[in-house]
Amino acid sequence: MKFGAVVVAAGRGERAGGAPKQFRPLLGRPALLWSLEALLTAGAAEIIVVVASEQVGPAERLIAALDRVSVRPGGATRTDSVRAGLAAIGDVDAVLIHDAARPGLTPAVVSALLAALGVGENAAAPALPVPDALMRVDAGGHALDALARDGVMRVQTPQAFRLNDIRAAYAAAPAGASFADDLAVMRATGARVRLITGDARLMKITYPEDFAVLERLMSANRIVCVGHGVDAHRFGEGDHVTLCGVRIPHDKGLVGHSDADAGWHALVDAILGALAEGDIGAHFPPSDAQWKGADSERFLRHAAQLAAKAGATLQHVDVTLLCERPKIGPHRDAMRERTAAVLGLPLARVSVKATTTERMGFLGREEGLAAQATATLERPA
Ligand code: CTP
Ligand code: MG
């Protein structure tokens, strides 16, 4: 089922205080980006992020590296913001409407919601039981009567609908009315809503202390894996070498089936290693003619996509080039910039360095050039 998402992020986060909560860092990255990554990994064809009008510019910069994501201005209430998102989304069968204030979304929840629509449900949302007693209270904070908890669930987002249904439900809703969530709008049309098992990590950041709680929950089932990669290529005829995506003039070339970029090949193997996904030769066999002369950027993008599919986030990469010549120093920063751009990492988390082998061995005799790399990934345990 082709699906898109509307992620509402136009609130001020007054109860959480400080800058709007959806843009504040959570586990080292702006909270909004976590939901976008989960939706893209799950296969979203299009995502509309709805933000306050003064946040359109900053939000566009934040999502600049993400394909299939665009930004729209929202409205005074959540309902207005959802309306803006639904008006902007394109040609999809289903739409998930999600609070940016719930960054703990996983691709598994997205799949479960789509599966419910797939078996004919009108709408679906994640929900959890209410373990605490519920009490009505007076203005002075004194308990009044207890509310029945049986048959009560707390409902989370994303909430999933067929696009035409939810558009029709919003069109039928009184203009200016404000709804707690989108299920309420859909239910007003008489539709049945399927509740699937929610996830503690889908808690909504509402108060200042929620950031620390959610960070703990989100990191509980993740582990850090370090992958290692090695590559070497022989020198041959030529007037340049390509290393970490940068063309360097030289009095020799590198012999290889693809562009012989040993730096990026070692890095691809390091990422594959952290994912336990075999090696570059298994993914791009040298026997396959289509990889002849191939730009290694394709291999690196492939490795990064495999990591995203596995729900992994790349934290840091470190490439070491081993050669007497050409001198790497003058090209080091260009190599870091190219690598950072392809992997979508900040420059401070991309290291490229070089060493000679003091004229010893095959590298010292300049028969060829070698590279080693490590990649540090955080991934589900
Ligand atoms: N939201 C929105 N447009 C609004 C109000 C809220 O897009 N006019 C979004 C928020 O950004 C959030 C979600 O709706 O992702 C749920 O709202 P809530 O938790 O109430 O967030 P805020 O309104 O930002 O917080 P507060 O009520 O504490 O100010
Ligand atoms: Mg609010």
XYZ file of C-alpha atoms and ligand atoms in Angstrom:
411
model
C 0.000 0.000 0.000
C 1.500 3.340 -1.075
C 1.536 5.515 2.008
C 2.545 8.994 3.028
C 2.665 10.821 6.347
C 1.718 14.164 7.827
C 3.967 14.974 10.789
C 2.569 17.863 12.824
C 5.249 19.991 14.404
C 3.656 23.442 14.573
C 3.095 23.589 18.358
C 4.995 25.852 20.753
C 5.732 23.193 23.353
C 4.747 25.537 26.182
C 4.485 22.816 28.843
C 7.949 21.437 27.998
C 9.460 24.953 28.078
C 12.472 26.217 26.140
C 12.699 26.005 22.368
C 9.816 24.048 20.739
C 10.325 20.456 21.906
C 10.160 18.901 18.418
C 13.374 20.730 17.410
C 15.315 20.118 20.626
C 18.000 17.413 20.632
C 17.069 13.909 21.701
C 19.930 11.380 21.752
C 22.025 13.893 19.857
C 19.693 14.849 17.016
C 16.617 17.086 16.689
C 13.587 15.121 17.962
C 11.658 15.617 14.701
C 14.283 13.713 12.685
C 13.706 10.458 14.581
C 10.117 10.141 13.356
C 11.074 11.108 9.813
C 13.779 8.448 9.737
C 11.393 5.741 10.997
C 8.759 6.683 8.405
C 11.286 6.745 5.548
C 12.788 3.422 6.643
C 9.296 1.931 6.679
C 8.890 3.075 3.053
C 6.906 6.342 3.174
C 6.477 7.708 -0.362
C 6.035 11.289 0.845
C 6.148 13.130 4.170
C 4.702 16.586 4.855
C 6.140 18.212 7.975
C 3.844 20.964 9.252
C 5.594 23.685 11.270
C 4.821 27.177 12.609
C 5.311 29.745 9.848
C 8.444 31.217 11.473
C 9.976 27.721 11.561
C 9.565 26.971 7.828
C 13.112 28.131 6.946
C 14.913 26.355 9.802
C 12.828 23.177 9.237
C 13.697 23.179 5.532
C 17.386 23.320 6.407
C 16.919 20.466 8.870
C 15.350 18.149 6.288
C 17.513 19.278 3.347
C 19.335 15.932 3.124
C 16.113 13.873 3.177
C 14.388 12.856 -0.036
C 10.596 12.724 -0.111
C 10.138 15.188 2.778
C 8.737 18.726 2.471
C 7.649 21.460 4.854
C 4.371 23.424 5.074
C 3.183 26.128 7.454
C 0.619 25.028 10.041
C -2.149 26.742 11.975
C -3.218 27.902 15.430
C -4.474 24.491 16.573
C -3.332 20.943 15.922
C -6.501 20.439 13.880
C -5.569 23.373 11.617
C -2.062 21.974 11.215
C -3.377 18.547 10.209
C -5.715 20.193 7.697
C -2.706 21.986 6.145
C -0.796 18.705 5.909
C -3.692 16.775 4.367
C -4.162 19.514 1.777
C -0.510 19.249 0.732
C 0.022 15.507 0.555
C 0.100 13.989 -2.921
C -0.991 10.777 -4.497
C -0.940 8.096 -1.780
C -3.457 5.415 -0.762
C -2.945 5.748 2.969
C -1.755 8.511 5.247
C -0.280 8.309 8.745
C -0.843 11.404 10.865
C 1.819 11.714 13.536
C 2.904 14.083 16.312
C 6.517 15.199 15.963
C 6.416 15.286 19.775
C 6.475 11.446 19.711
C 9.970 10.728 18.369
C 10.108 7.096 19.533
C 8.355 5.792 16.416
C 9.622 2.488 14.990
C 9.177 1.032 11.493
C 7.484 -1.964 13.189
C 4.595 0.218 14.422
C 4.219 1.730 10.935
C 4.047 -1.762 9.397
C 1.462 -2.924 11.941
C -0.781 0.093 11.215
C -0.565 -0.447 7.452
C -1.292 -4.149 7.940
C -4.525 -3.240 9.767
C -5.622 -1.034 6.841
C -4.536 -3.834 4.495
C -7.038 -6.255 6.020
C -9.874 -3.784 5.550
C -9.953 -1.707 8.746
C -11.112 1.911 8.209
C -8.511 3.388 10.515
C -5.857 2.224 12.948
C -3.903 3.666 15.860
C -1.505 2.393 18.530
C -2.888 2.279 22.084
C -1.807 1.060 25.520
C -3.754 0.186 28.682
C -3.957 2.643 31.582
C -2.212 1.032 34.567
C -2.836 3.839 37.089
C -6.139 4.692 38.719
C -8.015 7.551 37.075
C -9.575 10.159 39.350
C -11.552 13.259 38.741
C -10.093 16.077 40.848
C -11.301 19.451 42.051
C -9.572 22.753 41.417
C -7.733 22.467 44.753
C -6.147 19.142 43.793
C -8.392 16.948 45.929
C -9.592 13.613 44.571
C -13.280 13.329 43.761
C -14.735 10.181 42.214
C -12.752 7.376 40.555
C -13.282 6.824 36.822
C -13.716 3.294 35.510
C -10.493 2.083 33.906
C -11.888 -1.079 32.352
C -12.136 -0.720 28.634
C -10.063 2.478 28.678
C -6.946 2.821 26.534
C -4.529 5.686 25.996
C -4.170 6.324 22.283
C -0.943 7.351 20.602
C 0.068 8.421 17.098
C 0.659 7.740 14.226
C -2.978 7.236 13.305
C -3.542 5.614 9.921
C -6.302 6.245 7.402
C -7.069 5.906 3.739
C -6.311 9.379 2.372
C -9.744 9.854 0.791
C -11.544 8.830 3.997
C -9.700 11.187 6.316
C -9.940 14.062 3.825
C -13.697 13.508 3.626
C -13.910 13.332 7.442
C -12.094 16.663 7.815
C -14.254 18.209 5.058
C -17.371 17.126 6.950
C -16.099 18.427 10.319
C -17.318 21.911 11.334
C -14.831 24.589 10.257
C -13.067 26.086 13.249
C -13.718 23.061 15.485
C -10.679 21.713 17.308
C -10.218 17.967 17.888
C -7.907 16.143 20.299
C -6.736 13.822 17.548
C -7.597 12.493 14.105
C -9.425 9.405 15.330
C -12.004 11.765 16.815
C -12.539 13.361 13.395
C -12.779 9.970 11.707
C -15.089 8.516 14.351
C -17.528 11.389 13.748
C -18.213 9.843 10.329
C -19.209 6.578 12.026
C -16.034 4.745 10.959
C -14.646 1.928 13.097
C -11.120 2.347 14.361
C -8.782 -0.580 15.009
C -6.434 -0.175 17.971
C -3.157 -2.046 17.679
C -0.626 -2.596 20.465
C 1.116 0.698 21.176
C 4.682 1.250 22.272
C 6.009 2.882 25.456
C 8.524 4.711 23.260
C 5.639 6.491 21.537
C 5.070 8.580 24.684
C 4.452 12.213 23.859
C 7.085 14.615 25.114
C 4.950 17.029 27.106
C 6.881 18.087 30.250
C 10.595 18.953 30.681
C 11.443 15.626 32.367
C 10.033 13.616 29.456
C 13.201 14.101 27.396
C 15.348 12.105 29.836
C 12.726 9.354 30.226
C 12.346 8.928 26.471
C 16.110 8.929 25.885
C 16.393 6.021 28.313
C 13.538 4.143 26.646
C 14.873 4.696 23.136
C 18.414 3.589 23.936
C 17.373 0.546 26.012
C 17.317 -1.919 23.125
C 20.139 -0.502 21.062
C 23.757 -1.574 20.949
C 26.872 -0.039 19.478
C 28.642 -2.117 16.803
C 32.034 -1.305 15.280
C 32.798 -2.676 11.825
C 36.248 -2.860 10.270
C 37.221 -2.897 6.589
C 40.442 -3.282 4.573
C 41.142 -2.822 0.864
C 44.197 -2.619 -1.391
C 44.666 -1.813 -5.074
C 47.704 -2.165 -7.306
C 49.148 0.868 -9.108
C 49.078 0.776 -12.925
C 48.972 3.089 -15.897
C 47.132 6.368 -15.370
C 47.264 10.017 -14.400
C 45.117 10.090 -11.252
C 43.754 8.104 -8.341
C 40.320 8.438 -6.725
C 40.302 8.203 -2.951
C 37.285 8.829 -0.702
C 35.504 10.278 -3.724
C 38.241 12.832 -4.514
C 40.226 12.763 -7.772
C 43.934 13.306 -7.111
C 46.381 13.854 -9.984
C 49.237 11.291 -9.830
C 51.803 9.745 -12.160
C 50.057 6.351 -11.819
C 46.493 5.108 -11.646
C 44.903 2.367 -9.547
C 43.914 -0.937 -11.129
C 40.510 -2.245 -10.181
C 37.194 -3.371 -11.532
C 35.364 -0.251 -10.357
C 37.010 3.166 -9.841
C 39.422 1.438 -7.367
C 38.631 3.886 -4.548
C 40.310 1.872 -1.794
C 39.286 4.380 0.898
C 35.572 4.080 0.224
C 35.809 0.324 -0.425
C 37.348 -0.178 3.034
C 34.623 2.051 4.472
C 31.840 0.100 2.737
C 33.264 -3.100 4.220
C 33.407 -1.465 7.653
C 29.708 -0.505 7.473
C 28.776 -3.969 6.167
C 30.864 -5.447 8.989
C 28.965 -3.525 11.656
C 25.742 -4.842 10.108
C 27.126 -8.401 9.700
C 26.090 -8.143 6.049
C 29.050 -9.826 4.342
C 31.507 -7.864 2.215
C 31.531 -5.536 -0.774
C 32.296 -8.402 -3.181
C 29.121 -10.213 -2.144
C 26.989 -7.114 -2.823
C 28.774 -5.978 -5.991
C 30.491 -9.044 -7.538
C 33.553 -8.131 -9.672
C 32.281 -10.773 -12.132
C 29.248 -8.556 -12.838
C 29.986 -6.288 -15.817
C 27.696 -3.523 -14.552
C 30.210 -2.556 -11.827
C 33.066 -2.058 -14.339
C 34.427 1.449 -13.797
C 31.577 2.122 -11.342
C 31.690 5.219 -9.153
C 32.175 3.907 -5.610
C 29.671 6.471 -4.350
C 27.030 3.909 -5.374
C 28.568 1.284 -3.111
C 28.770 3.701 -0.184
C 25.146 4.821 -0.636
C 24.082 1.185 -0.785
C 25.829 0.440 2.525
C 24.215 3.499 4.135
C 20.789 2.381 2.865
C 21.296 -1.115 4.278
C 22.126 0.489 7.639
C 18.962 2.613 7.532
C 16.870 -0.443 6.629
C 18.268 -2.269 9.640
C 17.195 0.665 11.837
C 20.866 1.503 12.474
C 22.283 4.996 12.807
C 25.803 5.671 11.684
C 27.678 7.491 14.447
C 31.226 7.879 13.201
C 33.617 6.695 10.498
C 37.406 6.673 10.403
C 39.422 5.924 7.240
C 43.199 5.451 7.168
C 44.984 5.500 3.802
C 48.371 3.764 3.566
C 50.707 4.957 0.810
C 53.986 6.731 0.177
C 52.482 8.818 -2.618
C 50.362 10.718 -3.543
C 50.415 12.960 -0.483
C 47.011 12.768 1.162
C 47.255 15.790 3.486
C 46.232 18.456 0.944
C 43.099 16.436 0.014
C 42.082 15.227 3.452
C 39.395 17.828 4.108
C 37.876 17.403 0.639
C 37.698 13.648 1.312
C 36.007 14.205 4.673
C 33.505 16.577 3.094
C 32.606 14.162 0.261
C 32.246 11.252 2.671
C 30.170 13.287 5.128
C 27.875 14.453 2.307
C 27.242 10.929 0.994
C 26.632 9.473 4.457
C 24.655 12.454 5.792
C 27.016 12.786 8.757
C 28.302 15.997 10.344
C 31.921 16.677 9.377
C 33.088 16.286 12.979
C 32.134 12.586 12.817
C 34.094 11.779 9.659
C 37.817 11.187 9.980
C 40.275 10.625 7.131
C 43.969 10.215 7.854
C 47.009 8.725 6.200
C 50.327 7.092 6.926
C 53.289 5.764 4.983
C 54.936 2.452 5.848
C 58.409 4.032 6.008
C 59.226 2.559 2.579
C 58.756 -1.007 3.881
C 56.867 -3.739 2.045
C 54.670 -3.535 -1.062
C 53.261 -0.181 -0.021
C 56.741 1.179 0.580
C 57.838 0.018 -2.883
C 54.760 1.831 -4.281
C 53.374 -1.312 -5.885
C 49.981 -0.314 -4.620
C 47.971 1.517 -2.032
C 45.824 0.258 0.865
C 43.148 1.542 3.199
C 41.585 0.551 6.492
C 38.382 1.870 7.977
C 36.114 1.554 10.963
C 32.429 2.442 11.140
C 30.572 2.831 14.423
C 26.842 2.164 14.226
C 24.092 2.130 16.785
C 21.489 -0.508 15.965
C 18.679 -2.539 17.471
C 20.076 -5.326 19.682
N 0.763 20.902 16.969
C 0.683 21.479 15.709
N 0.046 22.669 15.550
C -0.507 23.310 16.606
C -0.442 22.720 17.894
C 0.211 21.500 18.042
O 1.207 20.947 14.743
N -1.082 24.483 16.415
C 1.501 19.614 17.111
C 2.668 19.710 18.087
O 3.827 20.249 17.438
C 2.833 18.280 18.539
C 1.424 17.698 18.437
O 0.658 18.647 17.679
O 3.701 17.547 17.683
C 0.808 17.437 19.795
O 0.615 18.645 20.493
P 1.176 19.030 21.938
O 1.834 17.889 22.576
O 0.092 19.767 22.666
O 2.361 20.048 21.552
P 2.444 21.594 21.785
O 1.166 22.241 21.458
O 3.655 22.032 21.032
O 2.768 21.682 23.348
P 2.026 22.575 24.459
O 0.571 22.210 24.345
O 2.670 22.185 25.742
O 2.300 24.015 24.070
Mg -0.668 21.740 22.611
